[in-house]
Amino acid sequence: MSVALIAKQTDYRLLPFRFMRMPEVGDSQVLITADTGEYLFVKDSDLPGIVHKRLDRQSALYKDLLARHFIYEPEIHTPFPEMAAQIRSRKNFLFGGPALHLFVVTLRCNHTCQYCQVSRAPLGDHAHDMSAEDAMHAVDRLFESPSPVLTVEFQGGEPLLAFDRVKQIIEAVSARNETEHRSIQFIISSTLHHLTDPILAFAKQYAVQFSTSLDGPAFLHNANRPTPEKNAYERTLEGIHRIRDVLGHDAVSALTTLTSRSLEHPKAIIDEYVKQGFKSISLRPLSPYGFAKKSSERLDYSIDQYLSFYTEALSYLIQLNSEGTYLSEGYASLLLGNMLTPFSSGYVDLRSPLGAAVGALVYNYDGDVYPSDEARMLLEMGESGLKLGTVRQPLSELLHSPVVRQLLDAGIAEALPGCSDCALVPYCGADPIEHFARQGDPIGHRSFSTFCQKNTALLTHLFGLLRNGDHSTQRVLMSWLARRSFNDLAQPGYGG
Ligand code: SF4
């Protein structure tokens, strides 16, 4: 090689990127990613050449690196304004303020789910209902958020048991919005056991959507969600059909809670969703919140067990989709959105800076305000340290509380030990509340973090499918990305 050529080849400069060897994706494959979200697979043997500026400027690799802003030529172009715009787009959720507002209108519930022992109250216990006054204070807080798009979600317990409060809030929000002109979506998370014709008529008037829990076929759902009459599955199904009759097919979405029993039945769970005509299924692992320790030992499972269930389920889903049945997996769709589009999916758990408080607020039945539903459930486990304040305090005060400051300290993934040099960080999140719940520390240790293990495994698996999967697998995944809808985005925690 001539001296002149070498001199020319040293002209480019490196831009910051992270790299990760991915044997799962292919022999000697290295993923390189930038904060802009751009990524590229390069050969392990190319890495020293890139870093030591020995690349041939005519090579395809050089052009790819240049186009995706991993390198730049200082005398020829300045990529920084374009990169800043890309980063701004990915972090756009920061500019809106809290968009997801969860109202816990009551803790009362007719179920006795084992994984929810400590966050429900008996049917007749009205002491665990939100007062009308607190509800109106919470509506004031909602409109103090500058977000032009707001999601108002009702949670419980079972919110339909306190439907008067739900009605009062929806009417008040709608009346106020005559002058506010925000885009507002109402969602009720419910077992649907207490649906009535007047509730459905009201839901139609205010375009309310429903999110329910369907854990699989009757044997699984009824085992996971016991009621005195042992007919939880039948009543939820009846509710789904009633909503579809009055409000339309897509006005109800469903979420799955996976217990250790569920992990034995990936195909049966998916077949049930196909049978009931859903377009999306969310295969989320059990959260470490809201259930008594004894139950957690019986119902919980290792992350490895979950991951082997998930990959089997995903492969079955891809097969069904390839054969013409559309059913996407919600979490995969959110991750694909983060990996393949210039925008963040908006899902609270996958944000950095964190989604809790910054993107979502929870108004508890007693008027206290929490940064997320998980933080509220920790309270029911005896941990009250994550309270931001009460509905009577202005939003600015709630968002300046010491808890928010502490969460922010632990809530920027790009600055966390373990994440700061992880190539997956542009597509992942920080989730300090999960780490606080599992490890007793909002920063946590990524080597022992199930959140990290889950996201590493799923992102790596998806990269592998995108790179090595056959044409039909890639087509299915792209179709999930293109058709992300209310069904995918109505997962708890979506607020953007
Ligand atoms: S949580 Fe794990 S996968 Fe996600 S960015 Fe941090 S180290 Fe990477």
Coordinates of C-alpha atoms and ligand atoms in Angstrom, one line a residue:
M1 CA 0.0 0.0 0.0
S2 CA 1.4 3.4 -0.9
V3 CA 2.3 6.0 1.7
A4 CA -0.1 8.5 -0.1
L5 CA -3.0 6.1 0.1
I6 CA -2.4 5.4 3.8
A7 CA -2.3 9.2 4.5
K8 CA -5.6 9.6 2.7
Q9 CA -7.1 6.7 4.6
T10 CA -6.4 8.3 8.0
D11 CA -8.6 11.2 7.1
Y12 CA -11.8 9.9 8.8
R13 CA -12.7 10.3 12.4
L14 CA -14.6 8.0 14.7
L15 CA -17.9 9.0 16.2
P16 CA -18.9 7.5 19.6
F17 CA -20.3 3.9 19.3
R18 CA -20.6 0.9 21.5
F19 CA -20.0 -2.7 20.3
M20 CA -21.1 -6.1 21.4
R21 CA -20.0 -9.5 20.1
M22 CA -23.1 -11.6 19.2
P23 CA -22.3 -15.2 18.6
E24 CA -26.0 -15.9 18.7
V25 CA -26.4 -13.9 15.5
G26 CA -23.5 -15.4 13.6
D27 CA -19.9 -16.4 13.9
S28 CA -17.7 -13.4 14.5
Q29 CA -20.6 -11.0 14.2
V30 CA -20.3 -7.7 16.1
L31 CA -23.2 -5.3 16.6
I32 CA -22.1 -1.7 16.7
T33 CA -24.7 0.9 17.8
A34 CA -24.8 4.7 18.2
D35 CA -26.8 6.9 20.6
T36 CA -28.8 7.9 17.5
G37 CA -30.2 4.3 17.4
E38 CA -28.3 3.5 14.2
Y39 CA -26.8 0.0 14.1
L40 CA -24.6 -2.1 11.9
F41 CA -23.3 -5.7 12.0
V42 CA -19.6 -5.9 11.2
K43 CA -17.1 -8.8 11.3
D44 CA -15.0 -9.1 14.4
S45 CA -11.9 -8.9 12.1
D46 CA -13.0 -5.5 10.7
L47 CA -13.3 -3.9 14.2
P48 CA -9.5 -3.1 14.6
G49 CA -9.4 -1.7 11.0
I50 CA -12.3 0.6 11.8
V51 CA -10.9 1.8 15.1
H52 CA -7.3 2.2 13.8
K53 CA -8.6 4.0 10.7
R54 CA -7.3 1.5 8.2
L55 CA -10.5 1.2 6.2
D56 CA -10.5 1.4 2.4
R57 CA -12.6 4.4 1.6
Q58 CA -14.1 2.7 -1.4
S59 CA -15.3 -0.3 0.5
A60 CA -19.0 -0.9 1.2
L61 CA -18.2 -1.0 4.9
Y62 CA -16.7 2.4 4.9
K63 CA -19.7 3.8 3.1
D64 CA -22.1 2.1 5.5
L65 CA -20.2 3.5 8.5
L66 CA -20.2 7.0 7.0
A67 CA -23.9 6.9 6.2
R68 CA -24.9 5.8 9.7
H69 CA -22.7 8.2 11.5
F70 CA -20.2 5.9 13.0
I71 CA -17.4 7.8 11.3
Y72 CA -17.1 11.1 9.5
E73 CA -14.8 13.1 7.3
P74 CA -14.2 16.4 9.0
E75 CA -13.1 18.3 5.9
I76 CA -16.1 17.1 3.9
H77 CA -19.1 17.1 6.2
T78 CA -20.4 17.8 9.7
P79 CA -22.8 15.1 10.9
F80 CA -23.6 16.7 14.3
P81 CA -26.7 18.7 13.4
E82 CA -28.2 15.6 11.8
M83 CA -27.2 13.4 14.8
A84 CA -28.6 15.9 17.3
A85 CA -31.9 15.8 15.4
Q86 CA -31.9 12.0 15.5
I87 CA -31.3 11.9 19.2
R88 CA -33.9 14.6 19.8
S89 CA -36.4 12.4 17.9
R90 CA -35.6 9.3 20.0
K91 CA -35.9 11.2 23.2
N92 CA -38.9 13.2 22.1
F93 CA -41.0 11.8 24.9
L94 CA -39.1 14.0 27.3
F95 CA -40.7 17.2 25.9
G96 CA -44.3 16.3 26.7
G97 CA -44.3 15.7 30.4
P98 CA -46.4 12.9 32.0
A99 CA -48.7 11.5 29.3
L100 CA -50.0 8.4 31.1
H101 CA -52.2 9.1 34.1
L102 CA -53.4 6.1 36.1
F103 CA -56.4 6.5 38.4
V104 CA -56.6 3.7 41.0
V105 CA -60.3 4.3 41.8
T106 CA -60.7 1.4 44.2
L107 CA -58.8 -1.6 45.5
R108 CA -61.9 -3.6 45.8
C109 CA -62.0 -6.8 43.6
N110 CA -64.1 -10.0 43.4
H111 CA -61.0 -12.1 42.4
T112 CA -58.6 -13.7 44.8
C113 CA -55.6 -14.0 42.5
Q114 CA -52.6 -15.4 44.3
Y115 CA -50.2 -13.0 42.6
C116 CA -52.2 -10.0 43.7
Q117 CA -52.9 -10.8 47.4
V118 CA -51.8 -7.5 48.8
S119 CA -53.1 -5.0 46.3
R120 CA -56.8 -5.7 46.5
A121 CA -59.5 -5.2 49.1
P122 CA -62.7 -7.2 49.9
L123 CA -65.8 -6.3 47.8
G124 CA -67.6 -4.4 50.6
D125 CA -64.6 -2.4 51.8
H126 CA -65.4 1.1 50.6
A127 CA -62.6 2.6 52.6
H128 CA -60.4 1.6 49.7
D129 CA -62.3 3.8 47.2
M130 CA -61.0 7.2 45.8
S131 CA -63.0 10.1 47.1
A132 CA -64.8 12.5 44.6
E133 CA -62.7 15.4 45.9
D134 CA -59.4 13.6 45.4
A135 CA -60.5 12.6 41.9
M136 CA -61.1 16.2 41.0
H137 CA -57.7 17.2 42.3
A138 CA -56.1 14.5 40.2
V139 CA -57.9 15.8 37.1
D140 CA -56.3 19.2 37.8
R141 CA -52.9 17.5 38.0
L142 CA -53.6 15.7 34.7
F143 CA -54.1 19.0 32.9
E144 CA -51.0 20.6 34.4
S145 CA -49.0 18.2 32.3
P146 CA -48.1 20.0 29.0
S147 CA -48.5 16.8 27.0
P148 CA -50.7 17.3 24.0
V149 CA -51.5 13.6 24.1
L150 CA -52.9 12.1 27.3
T151 CA -53.9 8.6 28.3
V152 CA -56.3 8.3 31.2
E153 CA -56.2 4.7 32.5
F154 CA -58.4 3.3 35.3
Q155 CA -57.0 0.6 37.4
G156 CA -57.9 -1.3 40.6
G157 CA -58.7 -3.5 42.2
E158 CA -61.6 -3.6 39.8
P159 CA -62.5 -0.1 38.5
L160 CA -66.0 -1.1 37.4
L161 CA -66.9 -1.6 41.1
A162 CA -66.3 2.1 41.5
F163 CA -67.9 3.1 38.2
D164 CA -69.5 6.3 39.6
R165 CA -66.0 7.6 40.2
V166 CA -64.8 6.5 36.7
K167 CA -67.8 8.3 35.2
Q168 CA -67.2 11.5 37.2
I169 CA -63.5 11.6 36.1
I170 CA -64.3 10.9 32.4
E171 CA -67.0 13.6 32.4
A172 CA -64.8 16.1 34.2
V173 CA -61.8 15.5 31.9
S174 CA -64.0 15.7 28.8
A175 CA -65.7 18.9 29.9
R176 CA -62.3 20.5 30.7
N177 CA -60.9 19.3 27.4
E178 CA -63.5 21.4 25.5
T179 CA -61.1 24.3 26.1
E180 CA -57.8 22.4 26.5
H181 CA -58.0 20.6 23.2
R182 CA -55.7 17.7 24.0
S183 CA -55.9 14.3 22.4
I184 CA -57.2 12.1 25.2
Q185 CA -57.6 8.3 25.3
F186 CA -59.6 6.6 28.1
I187 CA -58.8 3.0 29.0
I188 CA -60.5 0.9 31.7
S189 CA -58.4 -2.1 32.9
S190 CA -61.0 -4.5 34.0
T191 CA -61.9 -8.2 34.5
L192 CA -65.1 -7.2 32.7
H193 CA -67.2 -9.1 35.2
H194 CA -69.2 -6.1 36.3
L195 CA -70.0 -4.7 32.8
T196 CA -73.6 -3.4 32.5
D197 CA -75.6 -1.9 29.6
P198 CA -75.4 1.6 31.1
I199 CA -71.6 1.2 31.4
L200 CA -71.3 0.2 27.8
A201 CA -73.6 3.1 26.7
F202 CA -71.4 5.5 28.6
A203 CA -68.2 3.9 27.1
K204 CA -69.6 4.4 23.7
Q205 CA -70.5 8.0 24.3
Y206 CA -67.0 8.8 25.5
A207 CA -65.0 6.4 23.2
V208 CA -63.7 4.5 26.2
Q209 CA -61.6 1.4 25.4
F210 CA -61.1 -1.6 27.6
S211 CA -58.1 -3.7 28.5
T212 CA -58.7 -7.0 30.2
S213 CA -56.7 -10.0 31.4
L214 CA -57.0 -13.3 29.6
D215 CA -54.4 -15.8 30.9
G216 CA -55.2 -18.5 28.3
P217 CA -57.9 -21.2 28.0
A218 CA -60.4 -21.8 30.8
F219 CA -58.4 -24.3 32.8
L220 CA -55.4 -21.8 33.0
H221 CA -57.4 -18.6 33.4
N222 CA -59.6 -20.0 36.1
A223 CA -56.7 -21.5 38.0
N224 CA -54.7 -18.2 37.9
R225 CA -57.8 -16.0 38.7
P226 CA -60.0 -17.7 41.2
T227 CA -63.5 -16.4 42.0
P228 CA -66.0 -17.9 44.4
E229 CA -68.1 -19.1 41.4
K230 CA -65.0 -20.5 39.6
N231 CA -66.2 -18.9 36.3
A232 CA -63.7 -16.0 35.8
Y233 CA -62.9 -17.2 32.2
E234 CA -66.5 -17.4 31.1
R235 CA -67.4 -14.0 32.6
T236 CA -64.4 -12.3 31.0
L237 CA -65.3 -13.8 27.7
E238 CA -68.9 -12.7 28.0
G239 CA -67.6 -9.1 28.7
I240 CA -65.3 -9.2 25.6
H241 CA -68.2 -10.2 23.4
R242 CA -70.5 -7.5 24.9
I243 CA -67.9 -4.8 24.3
R244 CA -67.3 -5.9 20.7
D245 CA -71.0 -5.9 20.0
V246 CA -71.5 -2.3 21.3
L247 CA -68.1 -0.6 20.8
G248 CA -66.5 -2.6 18.0
H249 CA -64.0 -5.5 17.7
D250 CA -60.9 -3.5 18.6
A251 CA -62.3 -1.7 21.6
V252 CA -61.0 -4.4 23.9
S253 CA -57.4 -5.6 24.2
A254 CA -56.1 -8.4 26.5
L255 CA -53.0 -9.0 28.6
T256 CA -51.6 -12.2 29.8
T257 CA -50.2 -12.8 33.3
L258 CA -47.8 -15.7 33.2
T259 CA -47.6 -17.9 36.2
S260 CA -45.2 -20.9 36.4
R261 CA -48.2 -23.0 35.4
S262 CA -48.6 -20.9 32.2
L263 CA -45.1 -21.5 31.1
E264 CA -46.0 -25.1 30.4
H265 CA -48.7 -24.0 27.8
P266 CA -47.3 -21.5 25.3
K267 CA -49.3 -22.9 22.4
A268 CA -52.5 -23.2 24.3
I269 CA -52.3 -19.6 25.4
I270 CA -51.6 -18.3 21.9
D271 CA -54.4 -20.6 20.4
E272 CA -56.8 -19.0 22.9
Y273 CA -55.9 -15.5 21.7
V274 CA -56.4 -16.6 18.1
K275 CA -59.7 -18.2 18.9
Q276 CA -60.9 -15.0 20.6
G277 CA -59.9 -12.9 17.6
F278 CA -57.2 -10.8 19.2
K279 CA -54.6 -9.1 17.1
S280 CA -52.0 -8.9 19.8
I281 CA -50.8 -10.9 22.8
S282 CA -48.5 -9.6 25.5
L283 CA -46.3 -12.4 27.0
R284 CA -45.1 -10.4 30.0
P285 CA -43.4 -12.1 33.0
L286 CA -44.8 -11.9 36.4
S287 CA -43.8 -8.7 38.2
P288 CA -42.1 -8.8 41.6
Y289 CA -44.7 -6.5 43.0
G290 CA -48.1 -6.8 44.6
F291 CA -48.1 -10.3 45.8
A292 CA -47.3 -11.9 49.1
K293 CA -43.8 -13.4 49.4
K294 CA -45.3 -16.9 50.0
S295 CA -47.2 -16.7 46.7
S296 CA -44.2 -15.3 44.8
E297 CA -42.2 -18.4 45.8
R298 CA -44.9 -20.6 44.4
L299 CA -45.8 -18.6 41.3
D300 CA -42.6 -17.0 40.2
Y301 CA -40.0 -18.7 37.9
S302 CA -36.5 -18.1 36.8
I303 CA -35.7 -15.7 34.0
D304 CA -34.3 -18.7 32.1
Q305 CA -37.6 -20.5 32.3
Y306 CA -39.4 -17.4 31.1
L307 CA -37.0 -16.9 28.2
S308 CA -37.3 -20.5 27.0
F309 CA -41.1 -20.1 27.2
Y310 CA -40.9 -16.8 25.3
T311 CA -38.7 -18.0 22.5
E312 CA -40.9 -21.1 22.0
A313 CA -44.0 -18.9 22.0
L314 CA -42.4 -16.4 19.6
S315 CA -41.5 -19.1 17.1
Y316 CA -45.1 -20.4 17.2
L317 CA -46.5 -16.9 16.7
I318 CA -44.2 -16.4 13.7
Q319 CA -45.3 -19.7 12.3
L320 CA -49.0 -18.8 12.7
N321 CA -48.4 -15.3 11.2
S322 CA -46.6 -16.9 8.2
E323 CA -49.6 -19.1 7.6
G324 CA -51.9 -16.1 7.5
T325 CA -53.1 -15.5 11.1
Y326 CA -52.2 -12.1 12.3
L327 CA -51.3 -12.0 16.0
S328 CA -48.3 -9.9 17.2
E329 CA -46.5 -10.1 20.4
G330 CA -46.7 -6.8 22.2
Y331 CA -43.2 -6.6 23.8
A332 CA -41.5 -7.7 20.7
S333 CA -43.4 -5.0 18.7
L334 CA -42.2 -2.4 21.2
L335 CA -38.6 -3.5 21.0
L336 CA -38.7 -3.7 17.2
G337 CA -40.0 -0.1 17.2
N338 CA -37.0 1.0 19.3
M339 CA -34.6 -1.0 17.1
L340 CA -35.9 -0.1 13.6
T341 CA -37.6 3.3 13.8
P342 CA -36.1 6.7 14.6
F343 CA -38.5 7.0 17.6
S344 CA -38.8 5.5 21.0
S345 CA -41.8 3.2 21.4
G346 CA -42.9 5.4 24.4
Y347 CA -43.3 2.3 26.6
V348 CA -42.5 3.5 30.2
D349 CA -40.2 0.6 31.1
L350 CA -38.1 1.0 28.0
R351 CA -37.3 4.7 28.4
S352 CA -34.1 6.4 29.3
P353 CA -34.4 8.8 31.1
L354 CA -36.9 6.7 33.0
G355 CA -40.6 6.7 32.2
A356 CA -41.9 6.6 35.8
A357 CA -43.0 10.1 37.0
V358 CA -41.3 11.8 33.9
G359 CA -43.8 10.1 31.6
A360 CA -46.5 8.6 33.9
L361 CA -48.2 9.3 37.2
V362 CA -50.4 7.1 39.4
Y363 CA -53.2 8.6 41.6
N364 CA -53.9 6.1 44.3
Y365 CA -57.3 5.6 45.9
D366 CA -56.2 7.5 49.0
G367 CA -55.1 10.6 47.2
D368 CA -51.4 9.8 47.2
V369 CA -49.4 10.1 44.0
Y370 CA -46.8 7.6 42.8
P371 CA -44.4 7.5 39.9
S372 CA -45.7 4.2 38.5
D373 CA -48.2 1.4 39.2
E374 CA -45.3 -0.7 40.4
A375 CA -44.2 1.9 42.9
R376 CA -47.8 1.9 44.2
M377 CA -47.8 -1.8 44.5
L378 CA -44.6 -1.7 46.5
L379 CA -46.5 0.4 49.0
E380 CA -48.9 -2.5 49.5
M381 CA -45.9 -4.6 50.2
G382 CA -44.9 -2.2 53.0
E383 CA -42.6 0.1 51.1
S384 CA -43.9 3.7 51.2
G385 CA -40.6 5.4 50.2
L386 CA -41.6 6.0 46.6
K387 CA -44.5 8.4 47.2
L388 CA -44.2 11.7 45.4
G389 CA -46.8 13.5 47.4
T390 CA -50.6 13.9 47.2
V391 CA -53.1 15.0 44.6
R392 CA -53.5 18.3 46.4
Q393 CA -50.0 19.4 45.5
P394 CA -49.3 21.0 42.1
L395 CA -47.7 18.9 39.4
S396 CA -44.5 21.0 39.5
E397 CA -44.1 20.2 43.2
L398 CA -44.7 16.5 42.7
L399 CA -42.1 16.3 39.9
H400 CA -39.6 18.1 42.0
S401 CA -40.0 15.7 44.9
P402 CA -36.8 14.1 46.4
V403 CA -38.1 10.7 45.1
V404 CA -38.1 11.9 41.5
R405 CA -34.6 13.3 41.9
Q406 CA -33.4 9.9 43.3
L407 CA -35.1 8.1 40.5
L408 CA -33.6 10.4 37.9
D409 CA -30.2 9.7 39.4
A410 CA -30.7 6.0 38.7
G411 CA -32.9 6.5 35.6
I412 CA -30.6 7.4 32.8
A413 CA -29.4 4.1 31.3
E414 CA -26.6 5.7 29.3
A415 CA -25.0 6.7 32.6
L416 CA -25.6 3.5 34.6
P417 CA -22.9 1.0 35.4
G418 CA -23.3 -1.9 33.0
C419 CA -25.6 -0.1 30.6
S420 CA -23.2 2.8 29.8
D421 CA -21.0 0.5 27.6
C422 CA -23.8 -1.9 26.5
A423 CA -24.5 -1.8 22.7
L424 CA -28.2 -2.4 23.4
V425 CA -28.7 0.7 25.4
P426 CA -30.3 2.8 22.6
Y427 CA -33.2 0.2 22.5
C428 CA -33.4 -0.5 26.3
G429 CA -34.5 1.4 29.4
A430 CA -33.4 2.1 32.9
D431 CA -36.4 1.1 35.1
P432 CA -35.0 2.0 38.5
I433 CA -38.2 1.0 40.3
E434 CA -37.9 -2.6 39.0
H435 CA -34.3 -2.7 40.3
F436 CA -35.4 -1.2 43.6
A437 CA -38.1 -3.9 44.0
R438 CA -35.8 -6.7 43.1
Q439 CA -32.4 -5.6 44.4
G440 CA -33.3 -3.0 47.0
D441 CA -31.3 -0.3 45.0
P442 CA -32.7 1.8 42.1
I443 CA -29.4 1.6 40.3
G444 CA -29.0 -2.1 40.8
H445 CA -26.4 -4.4 39.4
R446 CA -26.9 -5.4 35.8
S447 CA -25.2 -8.8 36.3
F448 CA -27.9 -9.9 38.6
S449 CA -30.8 -8.0 36.9
T450 CA -33.6 -10.0 35.4
F451 CA -34.7 -6.8 33.6
C452 CA -31.2 -6.8 31.9
Q453 CA -31.3 -10.5 31.3
K454 CA -34.7 -10.3 29.7
N455 CA -33.9 -7.3 27.5
T456 CA -30.5 -8.7 26.5
A457 CA -32.0 -12.0 25.5
L458 CA -35.0 -10.6 23.7
L459 CA -33.1 -7.9 21.8
T460 CA -30.4 -10.4 20.8
H461 CA -33.0 -12.9 19.7
L462 CA -34.8 -10.3 17.6
F463 CA -31.5 -9.0 16.0
G464 CA -30.8 -12.7 15.2
L465 CA -34.2 -13.2 13.6
L466 CA -33.9 -9.9 11.6
R467 CA -30.4 -10.9 10.4
N468 CA -30.6 -14.6 9.9
G469 CA -34.3 -15.4 9.9
D470 CA -35.9 -16.5 6.6
H471 CA -37.8 -14.1 4.4
S472 CA -41.1 -15.0 5.9
T473 CA -39.9 -14.5 9.5
Q474 CA -38.6 -11.1 8.6
R475 CA -41.8 -10.2 6.8
V476 CA -43.8 -11.2 10.0
L477 CA -41.7 -9.0 12.2
M478 CA -41.9 -6.0 9.9
S479 CA -45.7 -6.5 9.8
W480 CA -45.8 -6.3 13.6
L481 CA -43.9 -3.1 13.4
A482 CA -46.1 -1.6 10.7
R483 CA -49.3 -2.5 12.4
R484 CA -48.6 -1.5 16.0
S485 CA -51.9 -0.4 17.3
F486 CA -53.9 0.2 20.4
N487 CA -53.7 -3.5 21.2
D488 CA -49.8 -3.4 21.4
L489 CA -49.6 0.0 23.0
A490 CA -52.3 -0.5 25.6
Q491 CA -49.9 -2.5 27.7
P492 CA -49.7 -1.0 31.2
G493 CA -46.9 1.4 31.0
Y494 CA -47.4 2.8 27.6
G495 CA -47.6 6.5 27.8
G496 CA -46.5 8.1 24.6
Ligands
SF4_1 S1 -30.3 -3.2 31.1 FE1 -28.9 -4.7 30.3 S2 -29.4 -4.9 28.1 FE2 -30.4 -3.0 28.8 S3 -28.9 -1.4 28.4 FE3 -28.5 -2.1 30.5 S4 -26.9 -3.6 30.3 FE4 -27.8 -3.3 28.2

